[in-house]
Short mmCIF file of C-alpha atoms in Angstrom, two decimals:
data_model
loop_
_atom_site.label_atom_id
_atom_site.label_comp_id
_atom_site.label_asym_id
_atom_site.label_seq_id
_atom_site.Cartn_x
_atom_site.Cartn_y
_atom_site.Cartn_z
CA ASP A 622 48.82 224.64 -123.97
CA SER A 623 52.17 222.87 -123.43
CA GLY A 624 51.56 219.94 -125.78
CA VAL A 625 52.12 217.22 -122.95
CA THR A 626 48.99 215.70 -122.35
CA GLN A 627 48.12 213.88 -118.80
CA THR A 628 45.08 211.81 -117.95
CA PRO A 629 43.33 212.14 -115.98
CA LYS A 630 43.07 215.39 -114.53
CA HIS A 631 41.82 214.42 -111.14
CA LEU A 632 41.18 210.95 -109.40
CA ILE A 633 39.92 210.18 -106.04
CA THR A 634 40.55 206.64 -104.79
CA ALA A 635 40.75 204.78 -101.57
CA THR A 636 43.79 203.60 -99.54
CA GLY A 637 45.32 200.26 -100.80
CA GLN A 638 43.98 200.90 -104.25
CA ARG A 639 46.09 200.70 -107.47
CA VAL A 640 46.15 203.63 -109.98
CA THR A 641 47.79 204.49 -113.33
CA LEU A 642 48.54 207.65 -114.45
CA ARG A 643 49.29 208.36 -118.34
CA CYS A 644 51.48 210.92 -120.04
CA SER A 645 51.66 211.61 -123.67
CA PRO A 646 54.90 213.85 -124.39
CA ARG A 647 55.21 216.55 -126.93
CA SER A 648 55.49 215.33 -130.38
CA GLY A 649 59.16 214.38 -131.06
CA ASP A 650 60.32 214.63 -127.31
CA LEU A 651 62.16 211.75 -126.35
CA SER A 652 62.52 212.20 -122.67
CA VAL A 653 59.84 212.09 -120.01
CA TYR A 654 60.13 212.91 -116.42
CA TRP A 655 57.58 212.37 -113.64
CA TYR A 656 57.42 214.55 -110.47
CA GLN A 657 55.46 214.73 -107.44
CA GLN A 658 54.14 218.05 -105.61
CA SER A 659 52.82 217.75 -102.19
CA LEU A 660 51.93 220.26 -99.82
CA ASP A 661 54.81 219.73 -97.65
CA GLN A 662 57.60 218.45 -100.05
CA GLY A 663 57.44 220.86 -102.91
CA LEU A 664 58.23 219.18 -106.41
CA GLN A 665 60.11 215.90 -105.71
CA PHE A 666 61.79 214.24 -108.91
CA LEU A 667 60.46 210.73 -109.38
CA ILE A 668 61.78 208.98 -112.47
CA GLN A 669 63.10 209.78 -115.89
CA TYR A 670 62.94 207.80 -119.28
CA TYR A 671 64.71 208.48 -122.39
CA ASN A 672 63.15 206.68 -125.66
CA GLY A 673 61.80 203.74 -123.83
CA GLU A 674 64.92 203.18 -121.53
CA GLU A 675 65.02 204.32 -117.62
CA ARG A 676 67.46 206.98 -117.39
CA ALA A 677 67.29 208.19 -113.68
CA LYS A 678 65.74 207.47 -110.55
CA GLY A 679 64.84 209.72 -107.95
CA ASN A 680 62.88 209.58 -104.78
CA ILE A 681 60.39 206.96 -105.82
CA LEU A 682 58.86 204.57 -103.64
CA GLU A 683 59.06 200.67 -104.39
CA ARG A 684 55.17 200.93 -104.36
CA PHE A 685 55.43 203.19 -107.49
CA SER A 686 56.62 202.14 -110.89
CA ALA A 687 56.67 203.45 -114.56
CA GLN A 688 57.51 202.88 -118.09
CA GLN A 689 57.82 204.17 -121.23
CA PHE A 690 56.36 202.51 -124.24
CA PRO A 691 57.65 202.42 -127.83
CA ASP A 692 55.15 205.48 -129.14
CA LEU A 693 57.09 207.53 -126.10
CA HIS A 694 53.95 208.03 -124.00
CA SER A 695 54.57 206.86 -120.35
CA GLU A 696 52.37 205.59 -117.62
CA LEU A 697 53.31 205.99 -113.48
CA ASN A 698 51.59 203.20 -111.51
CA LEU A 699 50.98 203.88 -107.90
CA SER A 700 49.92 200.70 -105.60
CA SER A 701 49.14 199.93 -102.22
CA LEU A 702 47.99 203.67 -101.90
CA GLU A 703 48.36 205.80 -98.59
CA LEU A 704 46.90 208.88 -97.81
CA GLY A 705 50.43 210.37 -97.59
CA ASP A 706 50.57 209.73 -101.68
CA SER A 707 47.77 212.47 -102.18
CA ALA A 708 49.36 214.88 -104.63
CA LEU A 709 49.74 216.55 -107.81
CA TYR A 710 51.72 214.37 -110.17
CA PHE A 711 53.32 216.07 -113.08
CA CYS A 712 54.67 214.66 -116.39
CA ALA A 713 57.39 216.91 -118.32
CA SER A 714 58.87 216.24 -121.62
CA SER A 715 62.13 217.34 -123.36
CA VAL A 716 63.08 216.69 -126.84
CA GLU A 717 66.95 215.92 -125.69
CA LEU A 718 68.97 215.18 -122.53
CA THR A 719 70.99 218.01 -122.74
CA GLY A 720 70.08 220.93 -120.13
CA THR A 721 69.97 223.80 -122.67
CA PHE A 722 66.81 222.35 -123.80
CA GLU A 723 63.30 223.53 -122.13
CA ALA A 724 61.21 221.02 -120.27
CA PHE A 725 57.48 221.29 -120.67
CA PHE A 726 54.94 220.35 -118.15
CA GLY A 727 51.45 218.67 -118.66
CA GLN A 728 48.52 219.83 -116.51
CA GLY A 729 49.35 217.28 -113.81
CA THR A 730 46.98 214.72 -112.13
CA ARG A 731 45.59 215.33 -108.99
CA LEU A 732 45.41 212.26 -107.06
CA THR A 733 43.36 212.24 -103.69
CA VAL A 734 43.67 209.18 -101.42
CA VAL A 735 40.92 208.70 -98.93
CA ALA B 249 74.57 217.62 -106.55
CA GLN B 250 72.17 220.43 -108.14
CA LYS B 251 70.57 223.01 -105.76
CA ILE B 252 68.41 225.79 -106.22
CA THR B 253 67.61 228.26 -103.48
CA GLN B 254 64.80 230.75 -103.34
CA THR B 255 64.92 232.92 -100.36
CA GLN B 256 61.64 234.51 -100.50
CA PRO B 257 58.62 232.55 -99.49
CA GLY B 258 56.26 235.19 -100.39
CA MET B 259 56.09 238.70 -101.88
CA PHE B 260 53.41 241.47 -102.15
CA VAL B 261 54.01 243.84 -104.98
CA GLN B 262 51.73 246.90 -106.10
CA GLU B 263 50.02 246.37 -109.42
CA LYS B 264 51.96 247.75 -112.28
CA GLU B 265 55.27 247.88 -110.18
CA ALA B 266 58.47 245.81 -111.40
CA VAL B 267 59.10 242.59 -109.09
CA THR B 268 62.62 240.52 -108.89
CA LEU B 269 62.10 237.04 -107.53
CA ASP B 270 65.40 235.82 -106.43
CA CYS B 271 67.18 232.53 -107.26
CA THR B 272 70.69 231.08 -106.67
CA TYR B 273 72.03 228.03 -107.84
CA ASP B 274 74.78 225.41 -106.86
CA THR B 275 76.45 223.15 -109.76
CA SER B 276 79.75 222.08 -111.03
CA ASP B 277 78.60 220.97 -114.36
CA PRO B 278 80.12 222.73 -117.19
CA SER B 279 77.02 223.44 -118.90
CA TYR B 280 73.40 223.77 -117.54
CA GLY B 281 70.15 225.70 -118.13
CA LEU B 282 68.17 227.80 -115.84
CA PHE B 283 64.26 227.97 -116.11
CA TRP B 284 61.50 229.80 -114.64
CA TYR B 285 58.08 228.54 -114.26
CA LYS B 286 54.77 230.03 -112.89
CA GLN B 287 52.20 227.85 -111.28
CA PRO B 288 48.91 229.54 -110.91
CA SER B 289 46.29 228.25 -108.19
CA SER B 290 44.80 225.98 -110.82
CA GLY B 291 47.93 223.84 -110.62
CA GLU B 292 49.57 223.92 -114.00
CA MET B 293 53.19 224.62 -114.35
CA ILE B 294 53.51 227.19 -117.12
CA PHE B 295 57.26 227.68 -118.49
CA LEU B 296 57.86 231.32 -118.69
CA ILE B 297 61.83 231.57 -119.53
CA TYR B 298 64.87 229.83 -120.12
CA GLN B 299 68.64 230.92 -119.86
CA GLY B 300 71.62 228.88 -121.19
CA SER B 301 74.91 228.65 -119.11
CA TYR B 302 76.88 229.79 -122.17
CA ASP B 303 74.39 232.51 -123.28
CA GLN B 304 76.18 235.91 -123.25
CA GLN B 305 72.93 237.81 -123.08
CA ASN B 306 70.29 237.64 -120.69
CA ALA B 307 67.27 236.00 -121.72
CA THR B 308 63.89 238.14 -122.26
CA GLU B 309 60.19 236.77 -123.32
CA GLY B 310 57.90 239.90 -123.07
CA ARG B 311 57.72 241.02 -119.80
CA TYR B 312 59.82 238.59 -118.25
CA SER B 313 63.70 238.92 -118.45
CA LEU B 314 66.12 236.91 -116.54
CA ASN B 315 69.09 238.51 -114.73
CA PHE B 316 71.69 235.95 -115.17
CA GLN B 317 75.09 236.27 -113.22
CA LYS B 318 77.08 233.52 -113.95
CA ALA B 319 79.77 234.60 -111.29
CA ARG B 320 77.39 234.86 -108.67
CA LYS B 321 75.39 231.96 -109.72
CA SER B 322 72.44 233.96 -109.79
CA ALA B 323 69.17 233.64 -112.10
CA ASN B 324 66.64 236.37 -110.97
CA LEU B 325 63.40 236.65 -112.64
CA VAL B 326 62.24 240.22 -113.30
CA ILE B 327 58.56 240.90 -114.19
CA SER B 328 57.88 244.26 -115.64
CA ALA B 329 54.68 246.11 -115.26
CA SER B 330 53.18 243.59 -112.95
CA GLN B 331 49.39 242.48 -113.42
CA LEU B 332 46.93 240.96 -111.07
CA GLY B 333 47.08 237.79 -113.26
CA ASP B 334 50.57 237.34 -112.24
CA SER B 335 49.77 236.41 -108.61
CA ALA B 336 50.90 232.86 -108.43
CA MET B 337 53.71 230.69 -107.34
CA TYR B 338 57.17 231.11 -109.11
CA PHE B 339 59.68 228.35 -109.40
CA CYS B 340 63.19 228.55 -110.34
CA ALA B 341 64.66 225.15 -111.68
CA MET B 342 67.89 224.22 -113.26
CA ARG B 343 68.90 221.23 -115.47
CA GLY B 344 72.41 220.13 -115.27
CA ASP B 345 74.71 218.45 -117.86
CA HIS B 346 73.49 215.13 -119.27
CA ASN B 347 76.96 213.85 -119.59
CA PHE B 348 76.87 213.52 -115.78
CA GLY B 349 73.78 212.24 -115.63
CA ASN B 350 72.07 215.58 -114.11
CA GLU B 351 69.58 216.62 -117.01
CA LYS B 352 66.50 216.32 -114.90
CA LEU B 353 64.86 219.55 -113.57
CA THR B 354 65.99 220.47 -109.83
CA PHE B 355 63.55 223.11 -108.34
CA GLY B 356 63.65 225.44 -105.76
CA THR B 357 61.13 225.91 -102.94
CA GLY B 358 59.01 228.57 -104.80
CA THR B 359 58.10 232.22 -104.19
CA ARG B 360 54.49 233.18 -103.91
CA LEU B 361 53.85 236.34 -105.43
CA THR B 362 50.67 238.47 -104.52
CA ILE B 363 49.85 241.39 -106.68
CA ILE B 364 47.81 244.21 -104.80
CA PRO B 365 45.58 246.25 -107.02
#
């Protein structure tokens, strides 16, 4: 158990809908990262938060948004869903920004858009 | 820009043999961390081992060791005495220097390892 909790584990929804994925980082971890893993794209970095503030953005679509709350949990909102959004979405957390600290992943949310 | 290259899309190894998974990286950051993750068919990402750029010794964690050659920019994972449960996808990743805004994990494309009984 990595200590990072993601809910839900599985989500099936229709095109055009909106969903929210939730991530609780390990206790004490200030930095949260969101990744998308689809079959043809590998692991793509979406967005990073550090202590409530957006730190970095990757290949995140405008239809997607995220935030980190004061208790450090984070939510990833996906709207106007398309079939191509079907993927495994991971959250990872790290205690600090420095690259010399490990990052641990949650179990992922498998999103299927039908 | 950070880049991770894994040149072995798939490998087949006999049970109990040692296996080396290749990873090369590219960065100009003064400090960075290198990681290996295992992703079994169930999908979760399991942290295996970490090597810091300033670490003098190669990292080891049980049957896993990281062969770090800084001058060659390589960070190969060695699994000793492979087991059937080692069959999975393996990802090499790097975190760069946060002073350059590079602290996110950058992943390679992965190597699918299959252990043959």
